[in-house]
Tab-separated table of C-alpha atoms in Angstrom:
chain	number	residue	atom	x	y	z
A	1	UNK	CA	-11.168	62.011	68.510
A	2	UNK	CA	-7.894	62.429	69.609
A	3	UNK	CA	-6.663	59.850	71.342
A	4	UNK	CA	-4.020	60.593	73.459
A	5	UNK	CA	-4.614	64.274	74.547
A	6	UNK	CA	-1.595	66.099	76.452
A	7	UNK	CA	-2.109	70.311	76.983
A	8	UNK	CA	-0.362	72.613	77.204
A	9	UNK	CA	1.507	72.156	74.233
A	10	UNK	CA	4.027	74.588	75.178
A	11	UNK	CA	4.532	76.071	78.945
A	12	UNK	CA	7.414	78.778	79.436
A	13	UNK	CA	7.843	79.416	82.839
A	14	UNK	CA	10.532	80.761	85.445
A	15	UNK	CA	12.528	78.713	87.748
A	16	UNK	CA	11.185	77.780	91.555
A	17	UNK	CA	7.334	78.389	90.118
A	18	UNK	CA	4.828	75.051	90.018
A	19	UNK	CA	3.037	73.701	86.857
A	20	UNK	CA	1.362	70.681	85.698
A	21	UNK	CA	0.526	69.391	82.738
A	22	UNK	CA	-2.263	67.207	81.602
A	23	UNK	CA	-2.706	64.025	79.842
A	24	UNK	CA	-5.800	62.317	79.095
A	25	UNK	CA	-6.400	58.994	76.403
A	26	UNK	CA	-9.964	57.586	74.911
A	27	UNK	CA	-8.550	54.716	74.377
A	28	UNK	CA	-9.482	52.758	77.033
A	29	UNK	CA	-6.446	51.521	78.065
A	30	UNK	CA	-5.289	50.416	81.432
A	31	UNK	CA	-1.322	51.866	81.241
A	32	UNK	CA	-0.382	55.441	80.834
A	33	UNK	CA	3.416	56.755	80.993
A	34	UNK	CA	5.037	60.084	80.761
A	35	UNK	CA	8.466	59.979	79.405
A	36	UNK	CA	11.027	62.954	79.087
A	37	UNK	CA	12.706	64.043	75.645
A	38	UNK	CA	15.663	65.948	76.366
A	39	UNK	CA	17.395	68.742	73.773
A	40	UNK	CA	19.491	65.386	71.973
A	41	UNK	CA	15.868	63.879	71.009
A	42	UNK	CA	16.600	60.722	74.023
A	43	UNK	CA	13.448	59.496	75.558
A	44	UNK	CA	13.625	58.459	78.983
A	45	UNK	CA	10.526	57.246	81.404
A	46	UNK	CA	9.238	58.389	84.224
A	47	UNK	CA	6.698	56.956	85.533
A	48	UNK	CA	4.267	54.626	84.420
A	49	UNK	CA	0.721	53.852	86.277
A	50	UNK	CA	-1.235	50.933	85.709
A	51	UNK	CA	-5.391	51.165	87.050
A	52	UNK	CA	-4.207	54.867	88.521
A	53	UNK	CA	-1.559	52.227	90.685
A	54	UNK	CA	2.278	53.419	89.951
A	55	UNK	CA	3.928	50.941	88.817
A	56	UNK	CA	7.190	52.554	87.548
A	57	UNK	CA	9.118	55.463	89.082
A	58	UNK	CA	12.644	55.459	87.371
A	59	UNK	CA	14.565	57.758	89.756
A	60	UNK	CA	13.032	61.347	89.176
A	61	UNK	CA	13.581	63.918	91.656
A	62	UNK	CA	10.456	64.197	94.525
A	63	UNK	CA	10.183	67.716	92.761
A	64	UNK	CA	8.107	65.727	89.815
A	65	UNK	CA	4.638	63.700	91.329
A	66	UNK	CA	2.178	62.098	89.005
A	67	UNK	CA	-1.484	61.648	89.796
A	68	UNK	CA	-3.807	59.386	87.959
A	69	UNK	CA	-7.377	60.342	89.288
A	70	UNK	CA	-8.311	57.833	86.773
A	71	UNK	CA	-7.386	55.543	84.569
A	72	UNK	CA	-8.377	57.386	81.770
A	73	UNK	CA	-6.166	60.557	82.940
A	74	UNK	CA	-2.596	60.733	84.290
A	75	UNK	CA	-1.527	64.567	85.278
A	76	UNK	CA	2.402	65.553	85.545
A	77	UNK	CA	3.064	68.001	88.377
A	78	UNK	CA	6.213	69.495	88.959
A	79	UNK	CA	7.562	71.973	91.679
A	80	UNK	CA	10.319	74.505	92.154
A	81	UNK	CA	10.811	74.118	88.535
A	82	UNK	CA	14.758	74.265	87.059
A	83	UNK	CA	16.718	75.112	84.322
A	84	UNK	CA	17.637	70.957	83.692
A	85	UNK	CA	13.754	71.048	83.604
A	86	UNK	CA	13.940	72.458	80.114
A	87	UNK	CA	12.556	69.375	77.784
A	88	UNK	CA	9.643	67.630	75.727
A	89	UNK	CA	7.416	65.475	78.180
A	90	UNK	CA	5.099	63.418	76.410
A	91	UNK	CA	2.345	61.344	77.770
A	92	UNK	CA	1.406	57.619	76.627
A	93	UNK	CA	-0.662	54.742	77.030
A	94	UNK	CA	-0.823	51.280	76.122
A	95	UNK	CA	-2.909	48.365	76.827
A	96	UNK	CA	-0.579	45.600	78.362
A	97	UNK	CA	-0.533	42.468	77.052
A	98	UNK	CA	-1.702	39.008	78.856
A	99	UNK	CA	-0.191	37.974	82.092
A	100	UNK	CA	2.432	35.070	81.153
A	101	UNK	CA	2.199	36.100	77.779
A	102	UNK	CA	5.010	38.474	76.040
A	103	UNK	CA	3.940	41.868	75.796
A	104	UNK	CA	4.241	43.693	72.335
A	105	UNK	CA	1.413	46.289	72.703
A	106	UNK	CA	2.847	49.379	71.052
A	107	UNK	CA	2.238	52.737	73.825
A	108	UNK	CA	0.025	55.219	71.922
A	109	UNK	CA	1.699	58.558	72.562
A	110	UNK	CA	0.480	62.545	72.537
A	111	UNK	CA	2.011	65.221	70.969
A	112	UNK	CA	4.260	66.476	73.717
A	113	UNK	CA	4.569	69.410	75.602
A	114	UNK	CA	7.901	71.453	75.290
A	115	UNK	CA	8.412	73.217	78.446
A	116	UNK	CA	11.050	75.776	78.747
A	117	UNK	CA	12.169	77.205	81.970
A	118	UNK	CA	13.960	80.522	82.216
B	1	UNK	CA	18.421	44.071	80.854
B	2	UNK	CA	16.911	44.870	77.230
B	3	UNK	CA	18.733	47.960	75.470
B	4	UNK	CA	18.827	49.035	71.829
B	5	UNK	CA	21.814	50.534	70.153
B	6	UNK	CA	21.137	52.888	66.841
B	7	UNK	CA	24.833	52.439	64.938
B	8	UNK	CA	23.911	55.727	63.080
B	9	UNK	CA	22.991	59.330	65.049
B	10	UNK	CA	22.240	60.487	61.003
B	11	UNK	CA	21.529	58.758	58.002
B	12	UNK	CA	21.340	60.837	54.633
B	13	UNK	CA	20.054	59.401	51.695
B	14	UNK	CA	18.795	60.527	47.963
B	15	UNK	CA	14.967	61.244	46.900
B	16	UNK	CA	14.442	57.371	45.550
B	17	UNK	CA	16.967	55.337	46.586
B	18	UNK	CA	17.035	52.720	49.530
B	19	UNK	CA	16.937	53.789	53.288
B	20	UNK	CA	18.555	51.894	55.860
B	21	UNK	CA	18.388	52.834	59.284
B	22	UNK	CA	20.785	50.287	61.928
B	23	UNK	CA	19.297	48.860	65.355
B	24	UNK	CA	21.460	46.365	67.619
B	25	UNK	CA	19.236	44.812	70.597
B	26	UNK	CA	20.505	43.507	73.709
B	27	UNK	CA	17.935	41.389	75.275
B	28	UNK	CA	17.653	38.478	77.791
B	29	UNK	CA	15.056	36.839	76.333
B	30	UNK	CA	12.989	37.122	73.406
B	31	UNK	CA	11.941	40.947	72.841
B	32	UNK	CA	9.329	42.515	71.948
B	33	UNK	CA	11.245	45.445	69.099
B	34	UNK	CA	9.335	48.330	67.558
B	35	UNK	CA	10.298	50.939	65.453
B	36	UNK	CA	8.810	54.949	65.915
B	37	UNK	CA	9.233	58.215	63.856
B	38	UNK	CA	9.033	61.449	64.870
B	39	UNK	CA	8.182	64.492	62.508
B	40	UNK	CA	9.761	67.840	63.737
B	41	UNK	CA	7.812	69.072	66.651
B	42	UNK	CA	5.308	66.173	66.084
B	43	UNK	CA	4.938	62.855	68.899
B	44	UNK	CA	5.751	59.496	67.569
B	45	UNK	CA	4.433	57.310	65.773
B	46	UNK	CA	4.424	53.099	65.549
B	47	UNK	CA	5.993	52.558	61.990
B	48	UNK	CA	6.101	48.389	62.452
B	49	UNK	CA	6.757	45.839	65.668
B	50	UNK	CA	7.844	42.363	65.970
B	51	UNK	CA	5.530	40.262	66.942
B	52	UNK	CA	7.847	36.783	66.410
B	53	UNK	CA	5.090	35.749	63.475
B	54	UNK	CA	7.106	36.397	61.279
B	55	UNK	CA	10.419	37.926	60.925
B	56	UNK	CA	10.227	40.308	58.252
B	57	UNK	CA	7.870	42.826	59.402
B	58	UNK	CA	5.900	45.446	57.665
B	59	UNK	CA	4.526	48.606	58.780
B	60	UNK	CA	3.087	51.756	57.232
B	61	UNK	CA	4.739	54.272	54.575
B	62	UNK	CA	6.613	50.824	52.958
B	63	UNK	CA	8.772	50.793	56.055
B	64	UNK	CA	10.068	46.913	56.682
B	65	UNK	CA	11.987	45.799	59.016
B	66	UNK	CA	13.791	42.431	59.491
B	67	UNK	CA	14.019	40.830	63.132
B	68	UNK	CA	17.863	38.364	63.231
B	69	UNK	CA	18.172	36.676	65.967
B	70	UNK	CA	21.990	35.767	65.011
B	71	UNK	CA	23.036	39.065	64.490
B	72	UNK	CA	20.650	40.232	67.294
B	73	UNK	CA	19.340	42.729	64.867
B	74	UNK	CA	16.414	44.613	64.218
B	75	UNK	CA	17.084	46.848	61.068
B	76	UNK	CA	14.815	49.794	59.367
B	77	UNK	CA	14.615	49.718	55.699
B	78	UNK	CA	12.517	51.283	52.803
B	79	UNK	CA	13.272	50.693	49.394
B	80	UNK	CA	12.982	53.901	48.090
B	81	UNK	CA	12.897	57.472	49.951
B	82	UNK	CA	10.030	60.193	49.914
B	83	UNK	CA	11.173	63.900	51.211
B	84	UNK	CA	8.381	63.129	53.384
B	85	UNK	CA	9.998	60.603	55.182
B	86	UNK	CA	12.843	63.057	56.746
B	87	UNK	CA	12.469	62.346	60.110
B	88	UNK	CA	13.543	61.255	63.867
B	89	UNK	CA	13.292	57.357	63.827
B	90	UNK	CA	13.552	55.292	67.087
B	91	UNK	CA	14.092	51.980	67.385
B	92	UNK	CA	12.687	50.536	70.854
B	93	UNK	CA	12.900	47.525	72.828
B	94	UNK	CA	9.899	46.791	75.476
B	95	UNK	CA	11.696	46.028	79.062
B	96	UNK	CA	10.027	45.038	82.410
B	97	UNK	CA	7.081	46.378	83.643
B	98	UNK	CA	5.629	47.501	79.893
B	99	UNK	CA	7.908	50.369	79.563
B	100	UNK	CA	9.570	51.407	75.792
B	101	UNK	CA	13.523	51.529	76.217
B	102	UNK	CA	14.345	54.102	73.430
B	103	UNK	CA	17.624	54.036	71.251
B	104	UNK	CA	19.028	56.998	70.880
B	105	UNK	CA	17.672	57.794	67.536
B	106	UNK	CA	18.461	58.383	63.739
B	107	UNK	CA	18.284	61.904	62.223
B	108	UNK	CA	17.186	60.702	58.556
B	109	UNK	CA	17.587	64.074	55.452
B	110	UNK	CA	16.093	63.256	52.264
B	111	UNK	CA	17.818	65.280	49.483
B	112	UNK	CA	16.006	66.398	46.501
């Protein structure tokens, strides 16, 4: 009954390859996110989707392409992998607050995918 | 724009002693603030959130945080540290579009 699940947990690949990370949430949330955690443990948002629509795209290279087939899934595809893409990638979901009211709904995170590019 | 600054990159305490992890925020309006914990090789778990209902917020595992508008702070405390508290702690503010903006993290070490 995992709330936010992402696969694979570990991904080791060579430079230039194309890879995908899958994410699914069973919380019924409307919004999903991808975050990247670098080697210094700093977390930065990459993308956010609300009901399959892209709402946040934080200056991420075009090699990264999110895909949301439905609101319960948000996959991340990465083309032409580079050494600098090595990181832990976290998927998350939340249920936004009501319009006009402060949104203090938390994000629920998956356990992360550790990507190593060699 | 919203931001958070965690004042210590590493805090070390002895088991049974109090924990204080410091966080200052910057926000042009009343912020939504959170503390998350990340144990080694694990995902992020919500410890507590500030909802404006009360300035002192109680979270899981005995943690608390106090929202102080005058000091723009949201420090995390626990009266007595346990070995299992050793982890990375993140102070977080919610920005536009619902995205979470993370602080740099504070690594908490607990000595026996």
